[in-house]
């Protein structure tokens, strides 16, 4: 693959895959519910929703094997839900109820299940992901280490140490960048000199740009990228030009209404609805109901218990 | 006669021979160099896939070790100079140690971060520090130090089997010194009344009675403490017992209490800069358990709260010398 290959996938030529749409809408309703629960005082602490970015992990989902090691970050609900289809476990984690994935100790941004791990410090996961990729390589396993990071994460030095090692040792590391153009409240343009493609190129690492939110098209385009990394082709950086529709956390969006409205123009939600309004409405009803019922069940449960090891 | 560096090198070879899923990463650790202090000599020749010389990237080295550990392996990181462990603080404190518990169940993170440490080689302020105190009190992170009285093979095996991350300090001058055997430390001979892996106890071979003074010291300072014990006896007939643990934190003070309660003075010595140190942590535990029974306040003999100068005559004014230990104990007894 050529470095700096760009792919625009705005076409939605393949129509709607119901399973993908269900996952997209499950995550969308989960995130909206999270903000609602906060507003009602039913969630403790903080959270970071991925509204607008749901399609990224949904597109990658089937390209990853169960043993691939996925590293998520603070904005990780979608990553988890796309991998495990487990809104109740995640909600229980966030509300400290029985059935919580990590007994309520980790909360929204510290989840570990199987070969899926999220942590709340920017850039911290990349060197760790390199370690899991090194393990795959040296033990002859066909795994890929996948690390989701944001545009803001590129301010951390750990990113560059990790990219250097991954390229040097030709490791199966896939860095998925969700470039939503803003880090908390700071626009990328005020935090990043140059660009991500240039930074990947500096390490001789393949870089793929993805625009648009057509899950099927993105998946088809990225399948060979993942396969190449899996089979010894070395690391790759896949950069999604994506759009954060919600606040950084809760009620802390400093963007103007017009700016947020401009972001909403890119929402996959409307694009998919236009494709097949009836099917969309049916699936949306199902997922809205599913999440509402999950909330009722989880909130009725007793508090989680932390059995210390 | 085996030197401490050779003992540690042999321990690493034994660890690799015993464990096909053990990795070692560090700067310049590969042969023919074998590390800045030659501790990893021969390892990369024997285990080329698992012993890796790396770029100068301390944060990532520990991160990679963490990833190997999460995958089911074990890893040892050599930080060329322990001073540079500050560059890996996030991976050690926020990832390795926290991951043991923060996911709601015990997650094993068998990682050892090896830190050549201490002064007395003229390397100056950024290559001579003893940073043990910065790693004390981190949940699920243990702090250790090699000693000439403990075989490092058992020490490393224990740390790797423990399942939690460990920072291992290794005094750079100690590397060049012989492992203890009868005769290497004058009249002082080690025994191990606190069990395998527990602190060594050094007493003069002819002294079985309770000592006037109990000195607790990490391995890197132990021989300075023994020198002080020698002159205190020769000049003042003050008897000392020197306790040398390899596990500095969490520190189990319980087995030491009978000896400490019977002593005229309890003294802690360390190369850390004074203020919030290992020694003050141990002293707090001693006060907690022996308040009202101690004859006098615990004597804390730390390095001065100052940077470590390069010139030898200046460095000596900052780091505790045998004469400083001697004087501190004598003054405590005559205050």
Coordinates of C-alpha atoms in Angstrom, one line a residue:
Chain A
X1 CA 0.0 0.0 0.0
X2 CA 1.2 3.5 -0.7
X3 CA 1.7 5.7 2.2
X4 CA -0.8 8.4 2.5
X5 CA -3.5 6.5 0.6
X6 CA -6.8 8.3 1.0
X7 CA -10.2 6.7 0.7
X8 CA -13.5 8.6 0.5
X9 CA -16.4 6.4 1.2
X10 CA -19.5 8.5 1.1
X11 CA -21.5 6.4 -1.3
X12 CA -23.5 3.9 0.7
X13 CA -23.7 1.8 -2.5
X14 CA -24.1 -1.5 -0.6
X15 CA -27.3 -0.5 1.1
X16 CA -28.0 -1.3 4.7
X17 CA -26.7 -4.3 6.6
X18 CA -29.2 -4.8 9.4
X19 CA -26.6 -6.2 11.8
X20 CA -24.3 -3.2 11.3
X21 CA -27.2 -0.8 11.6
X22 CA -28.4 -2.4 14.8
X23 CA -25.0 -2.0 16.4
X24 CA -24.7 1.6 15.2
X25 CA -28.0 2.4 16.7
X26 CA -27.4 0.4 19.9
X27 CA -24.3 2.5 20.5
X28 CA -26.1 5.7 19.6
X29 CA -29.0 5.0 22.1
X30 CA -26.6 3.8 24.7
X31 CA -24.6 7.1 24.5
X32 CA -27.8 9.3 24.5
X33 CA -29.0 7.3 27.5
X34 CA -25.7 7.9 29.3
X35 CA -26.0 11.7 28.9
X36 CA -29.7 11.4 30.1
X37 CA -28.7 9.4 33.1
X38 CA -26.1 12.0 34.0
X39 CA -28.6 14.8 33.7
X40 CA -30.9 12.9 36.0
X41 CA -28.2 12.3 38.6
X42 CA -28.1 8.6 38.1
X43 CA -24.5 8.3 37.0
X44 CA -21.5 9.0 39.2
X45 CA -18.3 10.6 38.0
X46 CA -17.6 11.4 34.4
X47 CA -18.0 9.9 31.0
X48 CA -17.0 10.6 27.4
X49 CA -19.6 9.7 24.7
X50 CA -18.7 8.8 21.1
X51 CA -21.8 10.3 19.5
X52 CA -21.0 10.7 15.8
X53 CA -18.1 8.3 15.9
X54 CA -20.0 5.1 16.4
X55 CA -19.3 3.8 12.9
X56 CA -15.5 3.6 13.4
X57 CA -15.5 0.5 15.7
X58 CA -18.6 -1.0 13.9
X59 CA -16.6 -0.9 10.6
X60 CA -13.6 -2.5 12.1
X61 CA -15.5 -5.1 14.1
X62 CA -15.6 -8.0 11.7
X63 CA -12.0 -7.4 10.6
X64 CA -10.7 -8.3 14.0
X65 CA -10.3 -11.8 15.4
X66 CA -11.4 -12.6 19.0
X67 CA -7.7 -12.9 20.1
X68 CA -6.6 -9.6 18.6
X69 CA -5.7 -7.2 21.4
X70 CA -7.8 -4.1 21.3
X71 CA -6.8 -1.0 23.3
X72 CA -9.4 1.7 23.9
X73 CA -9.3 5.1 25.5
X74 CA -11.5 7.4 27.5
X75 CA -14.0 7.7 24.6
X76 CA -14.4 3.9 24.5
X77 CA -18.1 2.9 24.9
X78 CA -18.5 2.4 21.2
X79 CA -15.3 0.3 21.0
X80 CA -16.5 -2.0 23.8
X81 CA -20.1 -2.3 22.5
X82 CA -19.0 -3.0 18.9
X83 CA -16.8 -5.8 20.2
X84 CA -19.0 -7.4 22.8
X85 CA -22.6 -6.3 22.2
X86 CA -23.0 -6.0 26.0
X87 CA -24.7 -2.7 26.9
X88 CA -25.9 -4.1 30.2
X89 CA -22.4 -5.1 31.4
X90 CA -21.0 -1.6 30.4
X91 CA -23.9 0.2 32.0
X92 CA -23.6 -1.8 35.2
X93 CA -19.9 -0.9 35.2
X94 CA -20.7 2.8 34.9
X95 CA -23.5 2.7 37.5
X96 CA -21.7 0.3 39.9
X97 CA -24.3 -2.4 39.7
X98 CA -24.1 -6.2 39.9
X99 CA -22.9 -7.6 36.6
X100 CA -20.4 -4.8 36.0
X101 CA -17.6 -5.8 33.6
X102 CA -14.9 -4.7 36.1
X103 CA -17.0 -4.8 39.3
X104 CA -17.5 -1.0 39.1
X105 CA -13.8 -0.3 39.9
X106 CA -12.8 0.8 36.5
X107 CA -15.9 2.7 35.4
X108 CA -16.4 4.3 32.0
X109 CA -12.7 4.5 31.0
X110 CA -11.0 1.5 32.6
X111 CA -12.3 -1.7 31.1
X112 CA -10.5 -5.0 30.7
X113 CA -12.3 -8.0 29.2
X114 CA -10.5 -10.8 27.4
X115 CA -8.2 -9.1 25.0
X116 CA -9.9 -5.7 25.2
X117 CA -8.5 -3.1 27.5
X118 CA -9.1 0.6 28.0
X119 CA -7.2 3.1 30.1
X120 CA -7.7 6.7 30.9
X121 CA -4.2 8.2 30.3
X122 CA -3.6 9.7 26.9
X123 CA -1.0 7.8 24.9
X124 CA -0.4 5.3 27.6
X125 CA -1.8 2.4 25.7
X126 CA 0.4 2.6 22.6
X127 CA 3.6 1.3 24.1
X128 CA 1.5 -1.5 25.8
X129 CA -0.1 -2.3 22.5
X130 CA 3.5 -2.6 21.0
X131 CA 4.2 -5.1 23.8
X132 CA 1.2 -7.2 22.8
X133 CA 2.2 -7.0 19.1
X134 CA 5.7 -8.1 20.0
X135 CA 4.2 -11.0 21.9
X136 CA 2.1 -12.0 18.8
X137 CA 5.2 -11.8 16.6
X138 CA 7.7 -13.6 18.8
X139 CA 5.2 -16.4 19.8
X140 CA 4.1 -16.9 16.2
X141 CA 0.5 -16.0 16.8
X142 CA -1.4 -14.3 13.9
X143 CA -2.8 -11.5 16.1
X144 CA -3.0 -7.8 15.6
X145 CA -2.7 -5.2 18.3
X146 CA -5.2 -2.4 17.7
X147 CA -5.0 0.9 19.5
X148 CA -7.7 3.6 19.3
X149 CA -6.4 7.0 19.9
X150 CA -7.6 10.6 19.1
X151 CA -6.0 13.5 17.4
X152 CA -5.2 15.0 20.8
X153 CA -3.2 11.9 21.8
X154 CA -0.6 12.9 19.3
X155 CA 0.6 15.5 21.8
X156 CA 2.0 12.7 23.9
X157 CA 5.6 11.6 23.5
X158 CA 4.7 7.9 24.2
X159 CA 3.0 7.8 20.8
X160 CA 6.3 8.5 19.0
X161 CA 8.4 6.1 21.0
X162 CA 5.8 3.4 20.3
X163 CA 5.6 4.1 16.6
X164 CA 9.3 4.0 16.3
X165 CA 9.4 0.6 18.0
X166 CA 6.6 -0.8 16.0
X167 CA 8.2 0.2 12.7
X168 CA 11.7 -0.8 13.8
X169 CA 10.5 -4.3 14.7
X170 CA 7.9 -4.5 12.0
X171 CA 5.1 -5.4 14.5
X172 CA 1.5 -6.1 13.8
X173 CA 0.2 -2.8 15.2
X174 CA -2.8 -1.0 13.9
X175 CA -3.2 2.5 15.2
X176 CA -6.8 3.8 14.6
X177 CA -7.0 7.5 14.9
X178 CA -10.4 9.0 15.5
X179 CA -9.6 12.5 14.4
X180 CA -12.6 14.5 15.4
X181 CA -10.9 17.8 15.1
X182 CA -11.1 18.7 18.7
X183 CA -9.3 17.7 21.9
X184 CA -11.7 18.4 24.8
X185 CA -12.1 22.1 23.8
X186 CA -8.9 22.7 21.8
X187 CA -9.2 22.5 18.0
X188 CA -6.6 20.3 16.4
X189 CA -5.3 23.2 14.5
X190 CA -4.2 24.8 17.7
X191 CA -2.5 21.7 19.0
X192 CA -0.9 20.0 16.1
X193 CA 1.9 21.3 13.8
X194 CA 1.9 19.5 10.5
X195 CA -0.4 16.5 10.3
X196 CA -0.8 12.9 11.2
X197 CA 0.0 11.6 7.8
X198 CA 3.3 13.4 7.9
X199 CA 4.1 12.0 11.3
X200 CA 3.4 8.4 10.2
X201 CA 5.5 9.0 7.1
X202 CA 8.4 10.1 9.3
X203 CA 8.5 6.5 10.7
X204 CA 8.0 4.9 7.3
X205 CA 4.6 3.7 8.6
X206 CA 1.7 3.2 6.1
X207 CA -1.1 5.8 6.6
X208 CA -4.6 5.5 5.4
X209 CA -7.1 8.4 5.5
X210 CA -10.8 7.5 5.8
X211 CA -13.6 10.0 5.3
X212 CA -17.3 9.3 5.2
X213 CA -19.2 6.9 7.4
X214 CA -20.4 4.1 5.1
X215 CA -19.6 1.1 7.2
X216 CA -19.5 -1.5 4.4
X217 CA -17.3 0.6 2.2
X218 CA -14.9 1.5 5.0
X219 CA -14.7 -2.2 6.0
X220 CA -14.0 -3.3 2.4
X221 CA -11.2 -0.6 2.1
X222 CA -9.6 -1.5 5.4
X223 CA -9.7 -5.3 5.1
X224 CA -6.4 -5.5 3.1
X225 CA -4.9 -2.9 5.5
X226 CA -5.6 -5.1 8.5
X227 CA -4.6 -8.2 6.7
X228 CA -1.3 -6.7 5.6
X229 CA -0.5 -5.7 9.2
X230 CA -1.5 -9.2 10.5
X231 CA 0.7 -11.0 8.0
X232 CA 4.0 -9.3 8.7
X233 CA 3.6 -6.1 6.6
X234 CA 4.4 -3.9 9.6
X235 CA 2.3 -1.3 11.4
X236 CA -0.3 1.0 9.9
X237 CA -2.0 4.2 11.0
X238 CA -5.6 4.5 9.9
X239 CA -6.9 8.0 10.3
X240 CA -10.7 8.6 10.4
X241 CA -11.8 12.1 9.7
X242 CA -14.7 11.9 12.1
X243 CA -17.1 14.2 14.0
X244 CA -17.8 14.5 17.7
X245 CA -21.5 15.5 18.0
X246 CA -21.6 15.6 21.8
X247 CA -19.6 17.4 24.4
X248 CA -16.2 16.3 25.5
X249 CA -17.7 15.0 28.7
X250 CA -20.9 16.3 30.0
X251 CA -22.1 19.8 29.3
X252 CA -18.7 21.1 28.5
X253 CA -19.0 21.8 24.8
X254 CA -17.5 25.3 24.1
X255 CA -18.4 25.1 20.4
X256 CA -21.1 27.4 19.0
X257 CA -24.4 26.0 18.0
X258 CA -23.5 26.6 14.4
X259 CA -20.3 24.7 14.7
X260 CA -22.0 21.7 16.2
X261 CA -24.7 21.9 13.6
X262 CA -22.0 21.8 10.9
X263 CA -20.6 18.6 12.6
X264 CA -24.1 17.1 12.5
X265 CA -24.2 17.5 8.7
X266 CA -21.8 14.5 8.7
X267 CA -23.8 12.3 11.0
X268 CA -24.0 8.7 9.7
X269 CA -27.4 8.6 11.4
X270 CA -29.1 10.8 8.8
X271 CA -27.3 9.2 5.9
X272 CA -28.5 5.7 6.9
X273 CA -32.0 6.9 7.5
X274 CA -32.3 8.4 4.1
X275 CA -31.3 5.0 2.5
X276 CA -34.3 3.2 3.9
X277 CA -36.5 5.2 6.3
X278 CA -38.9 2.3 7.1
X279 CA -36.2 -0.2 7.9
X280 CA -34.3 2.4 9.8
X281 CA -37.3 3.3 11.9
X282 CA -37.9 -0.4 12.8
X283 CA -34.3 -1.0 13.8
X284 CA -34.1 2.3 15.7
X285 CA -37.3 1.3 17.7
X286 CA -35.7 -2.1 18.5
X287 CA -32.5 -0.5 19.8
X288 CA -34.2 2.3 21.7
X289 CA -36.4 -0.3 23.4
X290 CA -33.4 -2.6 24.0
X291 CA -31.4 0.1 25.8
X292 CA -34.4 1.4 27.8
X293 CA -35.0 -2.1 29.1
X294 CA -31.4 -2.6 29.8
X295 CA -31.4 0.6 31.9
X296 CA -34.4 -0.6 33.9
X297 CA -32.8 -4.0 34.6
X298 CA -29.4 -2.6 35.5
X299 CA -30.7 0.1 37.8
X300 CA -32.9 -2.4 39.6
X301 CA -29.8 -4.5 40.5
X302 CA -27.9 -4.3 43.8
X303 CA -24.6 -2.5 44.1
X304 CA -21.6 -4.2 42.6
X305 CA -19.2 -6.0 45.0
X306 CA -15.4 -5.7 44.7
X307 CA -13.7 -8.9 45.6
X308 CA -10.1 -7.9 46.0
X309 CA -7.6 -10.4 44.7
Chain B
X1 CA 34.7 -15.5 45.0
X2 CA 31.7 -14.3 43.1
X3 CA 31.0 -10.6 42.6
X4 CA 27.5 -9.1 43.0
X5 CA 27.3 -8.3 39.2
X6 CA 28.2 -11.9 38.4
X7 CA 25.7 -13.2 40.8
X8 CA 23.0 -11.0 39.2
X9 CA 24.1 -12.0 35.7
X10 CA 23.9 -15.7 36.7
X11 CA 20.4 -15.0 38.2
X12 CA 19.2 -13.6 34.9
X13 CA 20.6 -16.6 33.0
X14 CA 18.8 -18.9 35.4
X15 CA 15.6 -17.0 34.9
X16 CA 15.8 -17.2 31.2
X17 CA 16.7 -20.9 31.3
X18 CA 13.7 -21.6 33.5
X19 CA 11.1 -19.5 31.6
X20 CA 10.6 -19.6 27.8
X21 CA 8.2 -16.7 28.0
X22 CA 10.5 -14.3 29.8
X23 CA 11.7 -11.1 27.9
X24 CA 14.3 -8.5 28.7
X25 CA 14.4 -5.0 27.2
X26 CA 16.8 -2.2 27.8
X27 CA 19.2 0.2 26.2
X28 CA 22.5 -1.4 25.0
X29 CA 21.7 -4.7 26.8
X30 CA 22.7 -6.9 23.9
X31 CA 26.1 -8.6 23.4
X32 CA 28.9 -7.9 23.0
X33 CA 28.3 -4.9 25.3
X34 CA 25.9 -6.6 27.7
X35 CA 24.6 -3.5 29.3
X36 CA 26.3 -0.4 30.7
X37 CA 27.2 -2.5 33.8
X38 CA 27.5 -5.8 32.0
X39 CA 24.7 -7.3 34.0
X40 CA 23.0 -8.7 30.9
X41 CA 26.2 -10.2 29.3
X42 CA 25.6 -13.3 27.4
X43 CA 21.8 -13.1 27.5
X44 CA 21.1 -11.8 24.0
X45 CA 23.5 -14.5 22.6
X46 CA 21.5 -17.2 24.4
X47 CA 18.1 -15.8 23.8
X48 CA 18.2 -13.5 20.8
X49 CA 14.4 -13.4 20.3
X50 CA 13.7 -12.4 23.8
X51 CA 16.5 -10.1 24.9
X52 CA 16.2 -6.9 23.0
X53 CA 18.4 -3.8 22.8
X54 CA 16.1 -0.9 22.4
X55 CA 16.0 2.8 21.4
X56 CA 16.4 5.3 24.2
X57 CA 12.7 5.2 25.2
X58 CA 12.3 4.3 28.9
X59 CA 8.6 5.0 29.0
X60 CA 7.9 2.7 26.1
X61 CA 10.3 0.0 27.3
X62 CA 8.2 -0.4 30.4
X63 CA 5.0 -0.1 28.3
X64 CA 6.2 -2.9 26.1
X65 CA 7.0 -5.0 29.1
X66 CA 3.5 -4.3 30.4
X67 CA 2.0 -5.5 27.1
X68 CA 4.1 -8.7 27.2
X69 CA 2.9 -9.3 30.7
X70 CA -0.8 -8.7 29.8
X71 CA -0.3 -11.2 27.0
X72 CA 0.7 -13.9 29.4
X73 CA 4.5 -13.5 29.4
X74 CA 6.9 -12.0 31.9
X75 CA 9.4 -9.2 31.4
X76 CA 12.4 -7.5 32.9
X77 CA 13.3 -4.0 31.9
X78 CA 16.8 -2.5 32.5
X79 CA 16.8 1.2 33.0
X80 CA 20.4 2.1 32.3
X81 CA 20.6 4.5 35.2
X82 CA 17.8 4.4 37.8
X83 CA 17.5 8.1 37.5
X84 CA 15.8 7.6 34.2
X85 CA 13.0 5.6 35.8
X86 CA 11.3 9.0 36.2
X87 CA 10.7 8.8 32.4
X88 CA 8.7 5.6 32.9
X89 CA 6.8 6.7 35.9
X90 CA 3.4 6.7 34.1
X91 CA 3.8 3.2 32.8
X92 CA 5.0 1.9 36.2
X93 CA 2.5 3.7 38.5
X94 CA -0.5 4.4 36.3
X95 CA -0.4 1.2 34.2
X96 CA 1.6 -1.7 35.7
X97 CA 0.6 -1.2 39.3
X98 CA -3.0 0.0 38.7
X99 CA -3.8 -2.8 36.2
X100 CA -3.3 -5.3 39.0
X101 CA -6.5 -4.1 40.7
X102 CA -8.4 -1.4 38.7
X103 CA -10.2 -3.8 36.4
X104 CA -12.1 -5.3 39.4
X105 CA -10.3 -8.6 39.5
X106 CA -6.6 -9.4 40.0
X107 CA -4.7 -9.0 36.8
X108 CA -1.1 -10.4 36.9
X109 CA 1.5 -8.0 35.7
X110 CA 4.8 -9.8 36.2
X111 CA 7.3 -7.0 35.3
X112 CA 10.6 -6.2 37.0
X113 CA 12.0 -2.7 36.4
X114 CA 15.7 -3.0 37.2
X115 CA 17.4 0.3 38.3
X116 CA 21.1 0.6 38.7
X117 CA 21.3 3.2 41.4
X118 CA 23.4 5.3 43.8
X119 CA 26.4 7.5 43.7
X120 CA 30.1 7.1 44.6
X121 CA 31.1 6.8 41.0
X122 CA 31.3 10.5 40.2
X123 CA 28.5 10.5 37.6
X124 CA 26.9 13.6 39.0
X125 CA 23.4 14.9 39.8
X126 CA 21.4 13.1 37.1
X127 CA 23.2 9.7 37.2
X128 CA 23.8 9.1 40.9
X129 CA 20.4 9.3 42.6
X130 CA 18.6 6.8 44.8
X131 CA 14.9 7.2 43.8
X132 CA 13.5 4.4 46.0
X133 CA 11.3 6.9 47.9
X134 CA 9.4 7.9 44.8
X135 CA 8.0 4.3 44.3
X136 CA 7.1 3.8 48.0
X137 CA 3.4 3.6 48.8
X138 CA 2.1 2.8 45.3
X139 CA -0.6 0.2 45.7
X140 CA 0.4 -3.1 44.0
X141 CA 4.0 -2.0 43.4
X142 CA 6.7 -3.5 45.4
X143 CA 10.2 -2.0 45.8
X144 CA 13.3 -4.1 46.3
X145 CA 17.1 -3.8 46.4
X146 CA 19.8 -6.4 45.7
X147 CA 22.1 -7.2 48.5
X148 CA 25.5 -9.0 48.8
X149 CA 23.8 -11.2 51.4
X150 CA 21.1 -12.6 49.1
X151 CA 21.4 -14.7 46.0
X152 CA 19.7 -12.9 43.2
X153 CA 18.5 -16.1 41.6
X154 CA 16.0 -16.6 44.3
X155 CA 15.1 -12.9 44.4
X156 CA 14.3 -12.7 40.7
X157 CA 12.4 -15.9 40.7
X158 CA 10.3 -14.7 43.6
X159 CA 9.6 -11.3 42.0
X160 CA 8.5 -12.9 38.7
X161 CA 6.3 -15.4 40.5
X162 CA 4.7 -12.7 42.6
X163 CA 2.5 -11.5 39.7
X164 CA 2.7 -7.8 40.6
X165 CA 5.2 -5.3 39.2
X166 CA 8.4 -4.7 41.1
X167 CA 11.1 -2.0 41.0
X168 CA 14.5 -3.5 41.8
X169 CA 17.3 -1.2 42.8
X170 CA 20.9 -2.3 42.2
X171 CA 23.7 -0.3 43.8
X172 CA 26.3 0.4 41.1
X173 CA 29.3 0.2 43.5
X174 CA 27.9 -3.0 45.0
X175 CA 28.1 -4.6 41.5
X176 CA 31.9 -4.6 41.8
X177 CA 32.0 -6.1 45.3
X178 CA 32.1 -9.7 46.4
X179 CA 29.0 -11.6 47.5
X180 CA 29.2 -12.2 51.2
X181 CA 30.8 -15.3 52.6
X182 CA 32.6 -15.9 55.9
X183 CA 35.6 -13.5 55.9
X184 CA 34.4 -11.0 53.3
X185 CA 32.9 -8.7 56.0
X186 CA 35.4 -8.9 58.8
X187 CA 33.9 -10.4 61.9
X188 CA 30.4 -10.0 60.6
X189 CA 28.6 -13.2 59.4
X190 CA 25.1 -13.3 57.9
X191 CA 22.3 -15.5 59.1
X192 CA 18.7 -15.6 58.1
X193 CA 16.4 -15.9 61.1
X194 CA 13.5 -14.3 59.3
X195 CA 13.1 -17.1 56.8
X196 CA 14.1 -17.6 53.1
X197 CA 13.8 -14.3 51.2
X198 CA 13.6 -12.4 54.5
X199 CA 16.2 -9.9 55.7
X200 CA 19.8 -11.0 56.4
X201 CA 21.1 -10.3 59.9
X202 CA 24.7 -9.5 60.3
X203 CA 26.4 -9.9 63.7
X204 CA 29.9 -10.1 64.8
X205 CA 30.7 -13.9 64.9
X206 CA 31.4 -13.8 68.7
X207 CA 28.4 -11.8 69.7
X208 CA 25.2 -13.7 70.6
X209 CA 23.7 -11.2 73.1
X210 CA 21.2 -8.5 72.2
X211 CA 23.0 -5.7 70.3
X212 CA 23.1 -2.2 71.6
X213 CA 22.1 -0.9 68.2
X214 CA 20.1 -2.4 65.4
X215 CA 20.8 -0.8 62.0
X216 CA 18.3 -1.5 59.1
X217 CA 19.8 -0.8 55.7
X218 CA 19.2 -1.7 52.0
X219 CA 21.9 -3.7 50.3
X220 CA 23.7 -0.7 48.7
X221 CA 24.4 0.9 52.1
X222 CA 24.9 -2.3 54.1
X223 CA 28.7 -2.3 53.9
X224 CA 29.0 1.3 55.0
X225 CA 26.8 0.3 58.0
X226 CA 29.0 -2.6 58.7
X227 CA 32.1 -0.4 58.6
X228 CA 30.4 1.9 61.1
X229 CA 29.5 -1.1 63.3
X230 CA 33.1 -2.1 63.2
X231 CA 34.4 1.2 64.4
X232 CA 31.7 1.7 67.0
X233 CA 32.7 -1.6 68.6
X234 CA 36.5 -1.0 68.2
X235 CA 36.3 2.5 69.6
X236 CA 33.4 2.4 72.1
X237 CA 32.5 -1.3 72.5
X238 CA 29.0 -0.5 71.1
X239 CA 27.6 -3.7 69.6
X240 CA 25.5 -3.5 66.4
X241 CA 23.3 -5.8 64.5
X242 CA 22.8 -5.0 60.9
X243 CA 19.5 -6.0 59.2
X244 CA 19.5 -6.1 55.4
X245 CA 16.2 -6.6 53.7
X246 CA 15.8 -7.0 49.9
X247 CA 12.1 -6.1 50.1
X248 CA 11.9 -2.4 51.0
X249 CA 8.2 -1.9 50.4
X250 CA 5.8 -3.2 51.5
X251 CA 8.1 -3.7 54.5
X252 CA 7.2 -6.2 57.2
X253 CA 8.5 -4.9 60.5
X254 CA 6.8 -7.6 62.6
X255 CA 9.6 -10.2 62.7
X256 CA 12.1 -7.4 63.7
X257 CA 10.2 -6.1 66.7
X258 CA 11.9 -8.2 69.4
X259 CA 15.3 -7.1 68.3
X260 CA 14.2 -3.5 67.9
X261 CA 12.5 -3.4 71.3
X262 CA 15.6 -4.7 73.0
X263 CA 18.0 -2.2 71.4
X264 CA 19.4 1.0 72.9
X265 CA 19.0 2.6 69.5
X266 CA 17.4 1.8 66.2
X267 CA 19.0 3.3 63.1
X268 CA 17.9 3.4 59.5
X269 CA 20.4 4.3 56.8
X270 CA 19.7 5.1 53.1
X271 CA 21.1 6.9 50.1
X272 CA 17.8 8.6 49.3
X273 CA 17.7 12.4 49.8
X274 CA 16.1 13.2 53.1
X275 CA 12.4 13.8 53.1
X276 CA 9.5 11.4 52.6
X277 CA 11.9 8.4 52.3
X278 CA 11.9 4.7 52.8
X279 CA 13.6 5.2 56.1
X280 CA 10.9 7.5 57.4
X281 CA 8.3 5.0 56.2
X282 CA 9.9 2.2 58.2
X283 CA 10.4 4.5 61.2
X284 CA 6.7 5.3 61.2
X285 CA 5.9 1.5 61.3
X286 CA 8.4 1.1 64.2
X287 CA 6.9 3.9 66.2
X288 CA 3.4 2.5 65.6
X289 CA 4.4 -0.9 67.0
X290 CA 6.9 0.1 69.7
X291 CA 5.7 3.5 71.0
X292 CA 6.6 3.6 74.7
X293 CA 9.1 0.8 74.4
X294 CA 11.8 2.4 72.3
X295 CA 14.6 3.8 74.4
X296 CA 15.0 6.8 72.2
X297 CA 13.9 8.2 68.8
X298 CA 14.8 6.2 65.7
X299 CA 17.9 7.6 64.1
X300 CA 17.4 8.3 60.5
X301 CA 20.5 8.6 58.5
X302 CA 19.5 9.7 54.9
X303 CA 21.5 11.5 52.3
X304 CA 21.3 15.3 52.6
X305 CA 18.3 16.9 50.9
X306 CA 20.5 18.1 48.1
X307 CA 21.5 17.3 44.6
X308 CA 24.4 14.9 44.4
X309 CA 27.6 16.7 43.3
X310 CA 30.0 15.2 40.8
X311 CA 33.3 15.9 42.5
X312 CA 34.1 13.1 44.9
X313 CA 34.9 15.4 47.9
X314 CA 31.6 17.2 47.4
X315 CA 29.6 14.0 46.9
X316 CA 30.9 12.7 50.2
X317 CA 29.3 15.6 52.0
X318 CA 25.8 14.6 50.6
X319 CA 25.8 10.8 50.8
X320 CA 25.9 9.0 54.1
X321 CA 29.4 7.7 54.8
X322 CA 30.4 5.1 57.4
X323 CA 31.7 7.9 59.6
X324 CA 28.3 9.7 59.4
X325 CA 26.6 6.5 60.5
X326 CA 29.1 6.1 63.3
X327 CA 28.6 9.6 64.5
X328 CA 24.8 9.5 64.3
X329 CA 24.6 6.4 66.4
X330 CA 27.2 7.6 68.9
X331 CA 25.4 11.0 69.3
X332 CA 22.1 9.3 69.8
X333 CA 23.5 7.2 72.6
X334 CA 25.0 10.2 74.2
X335 CA 22.4 12.8 73.6

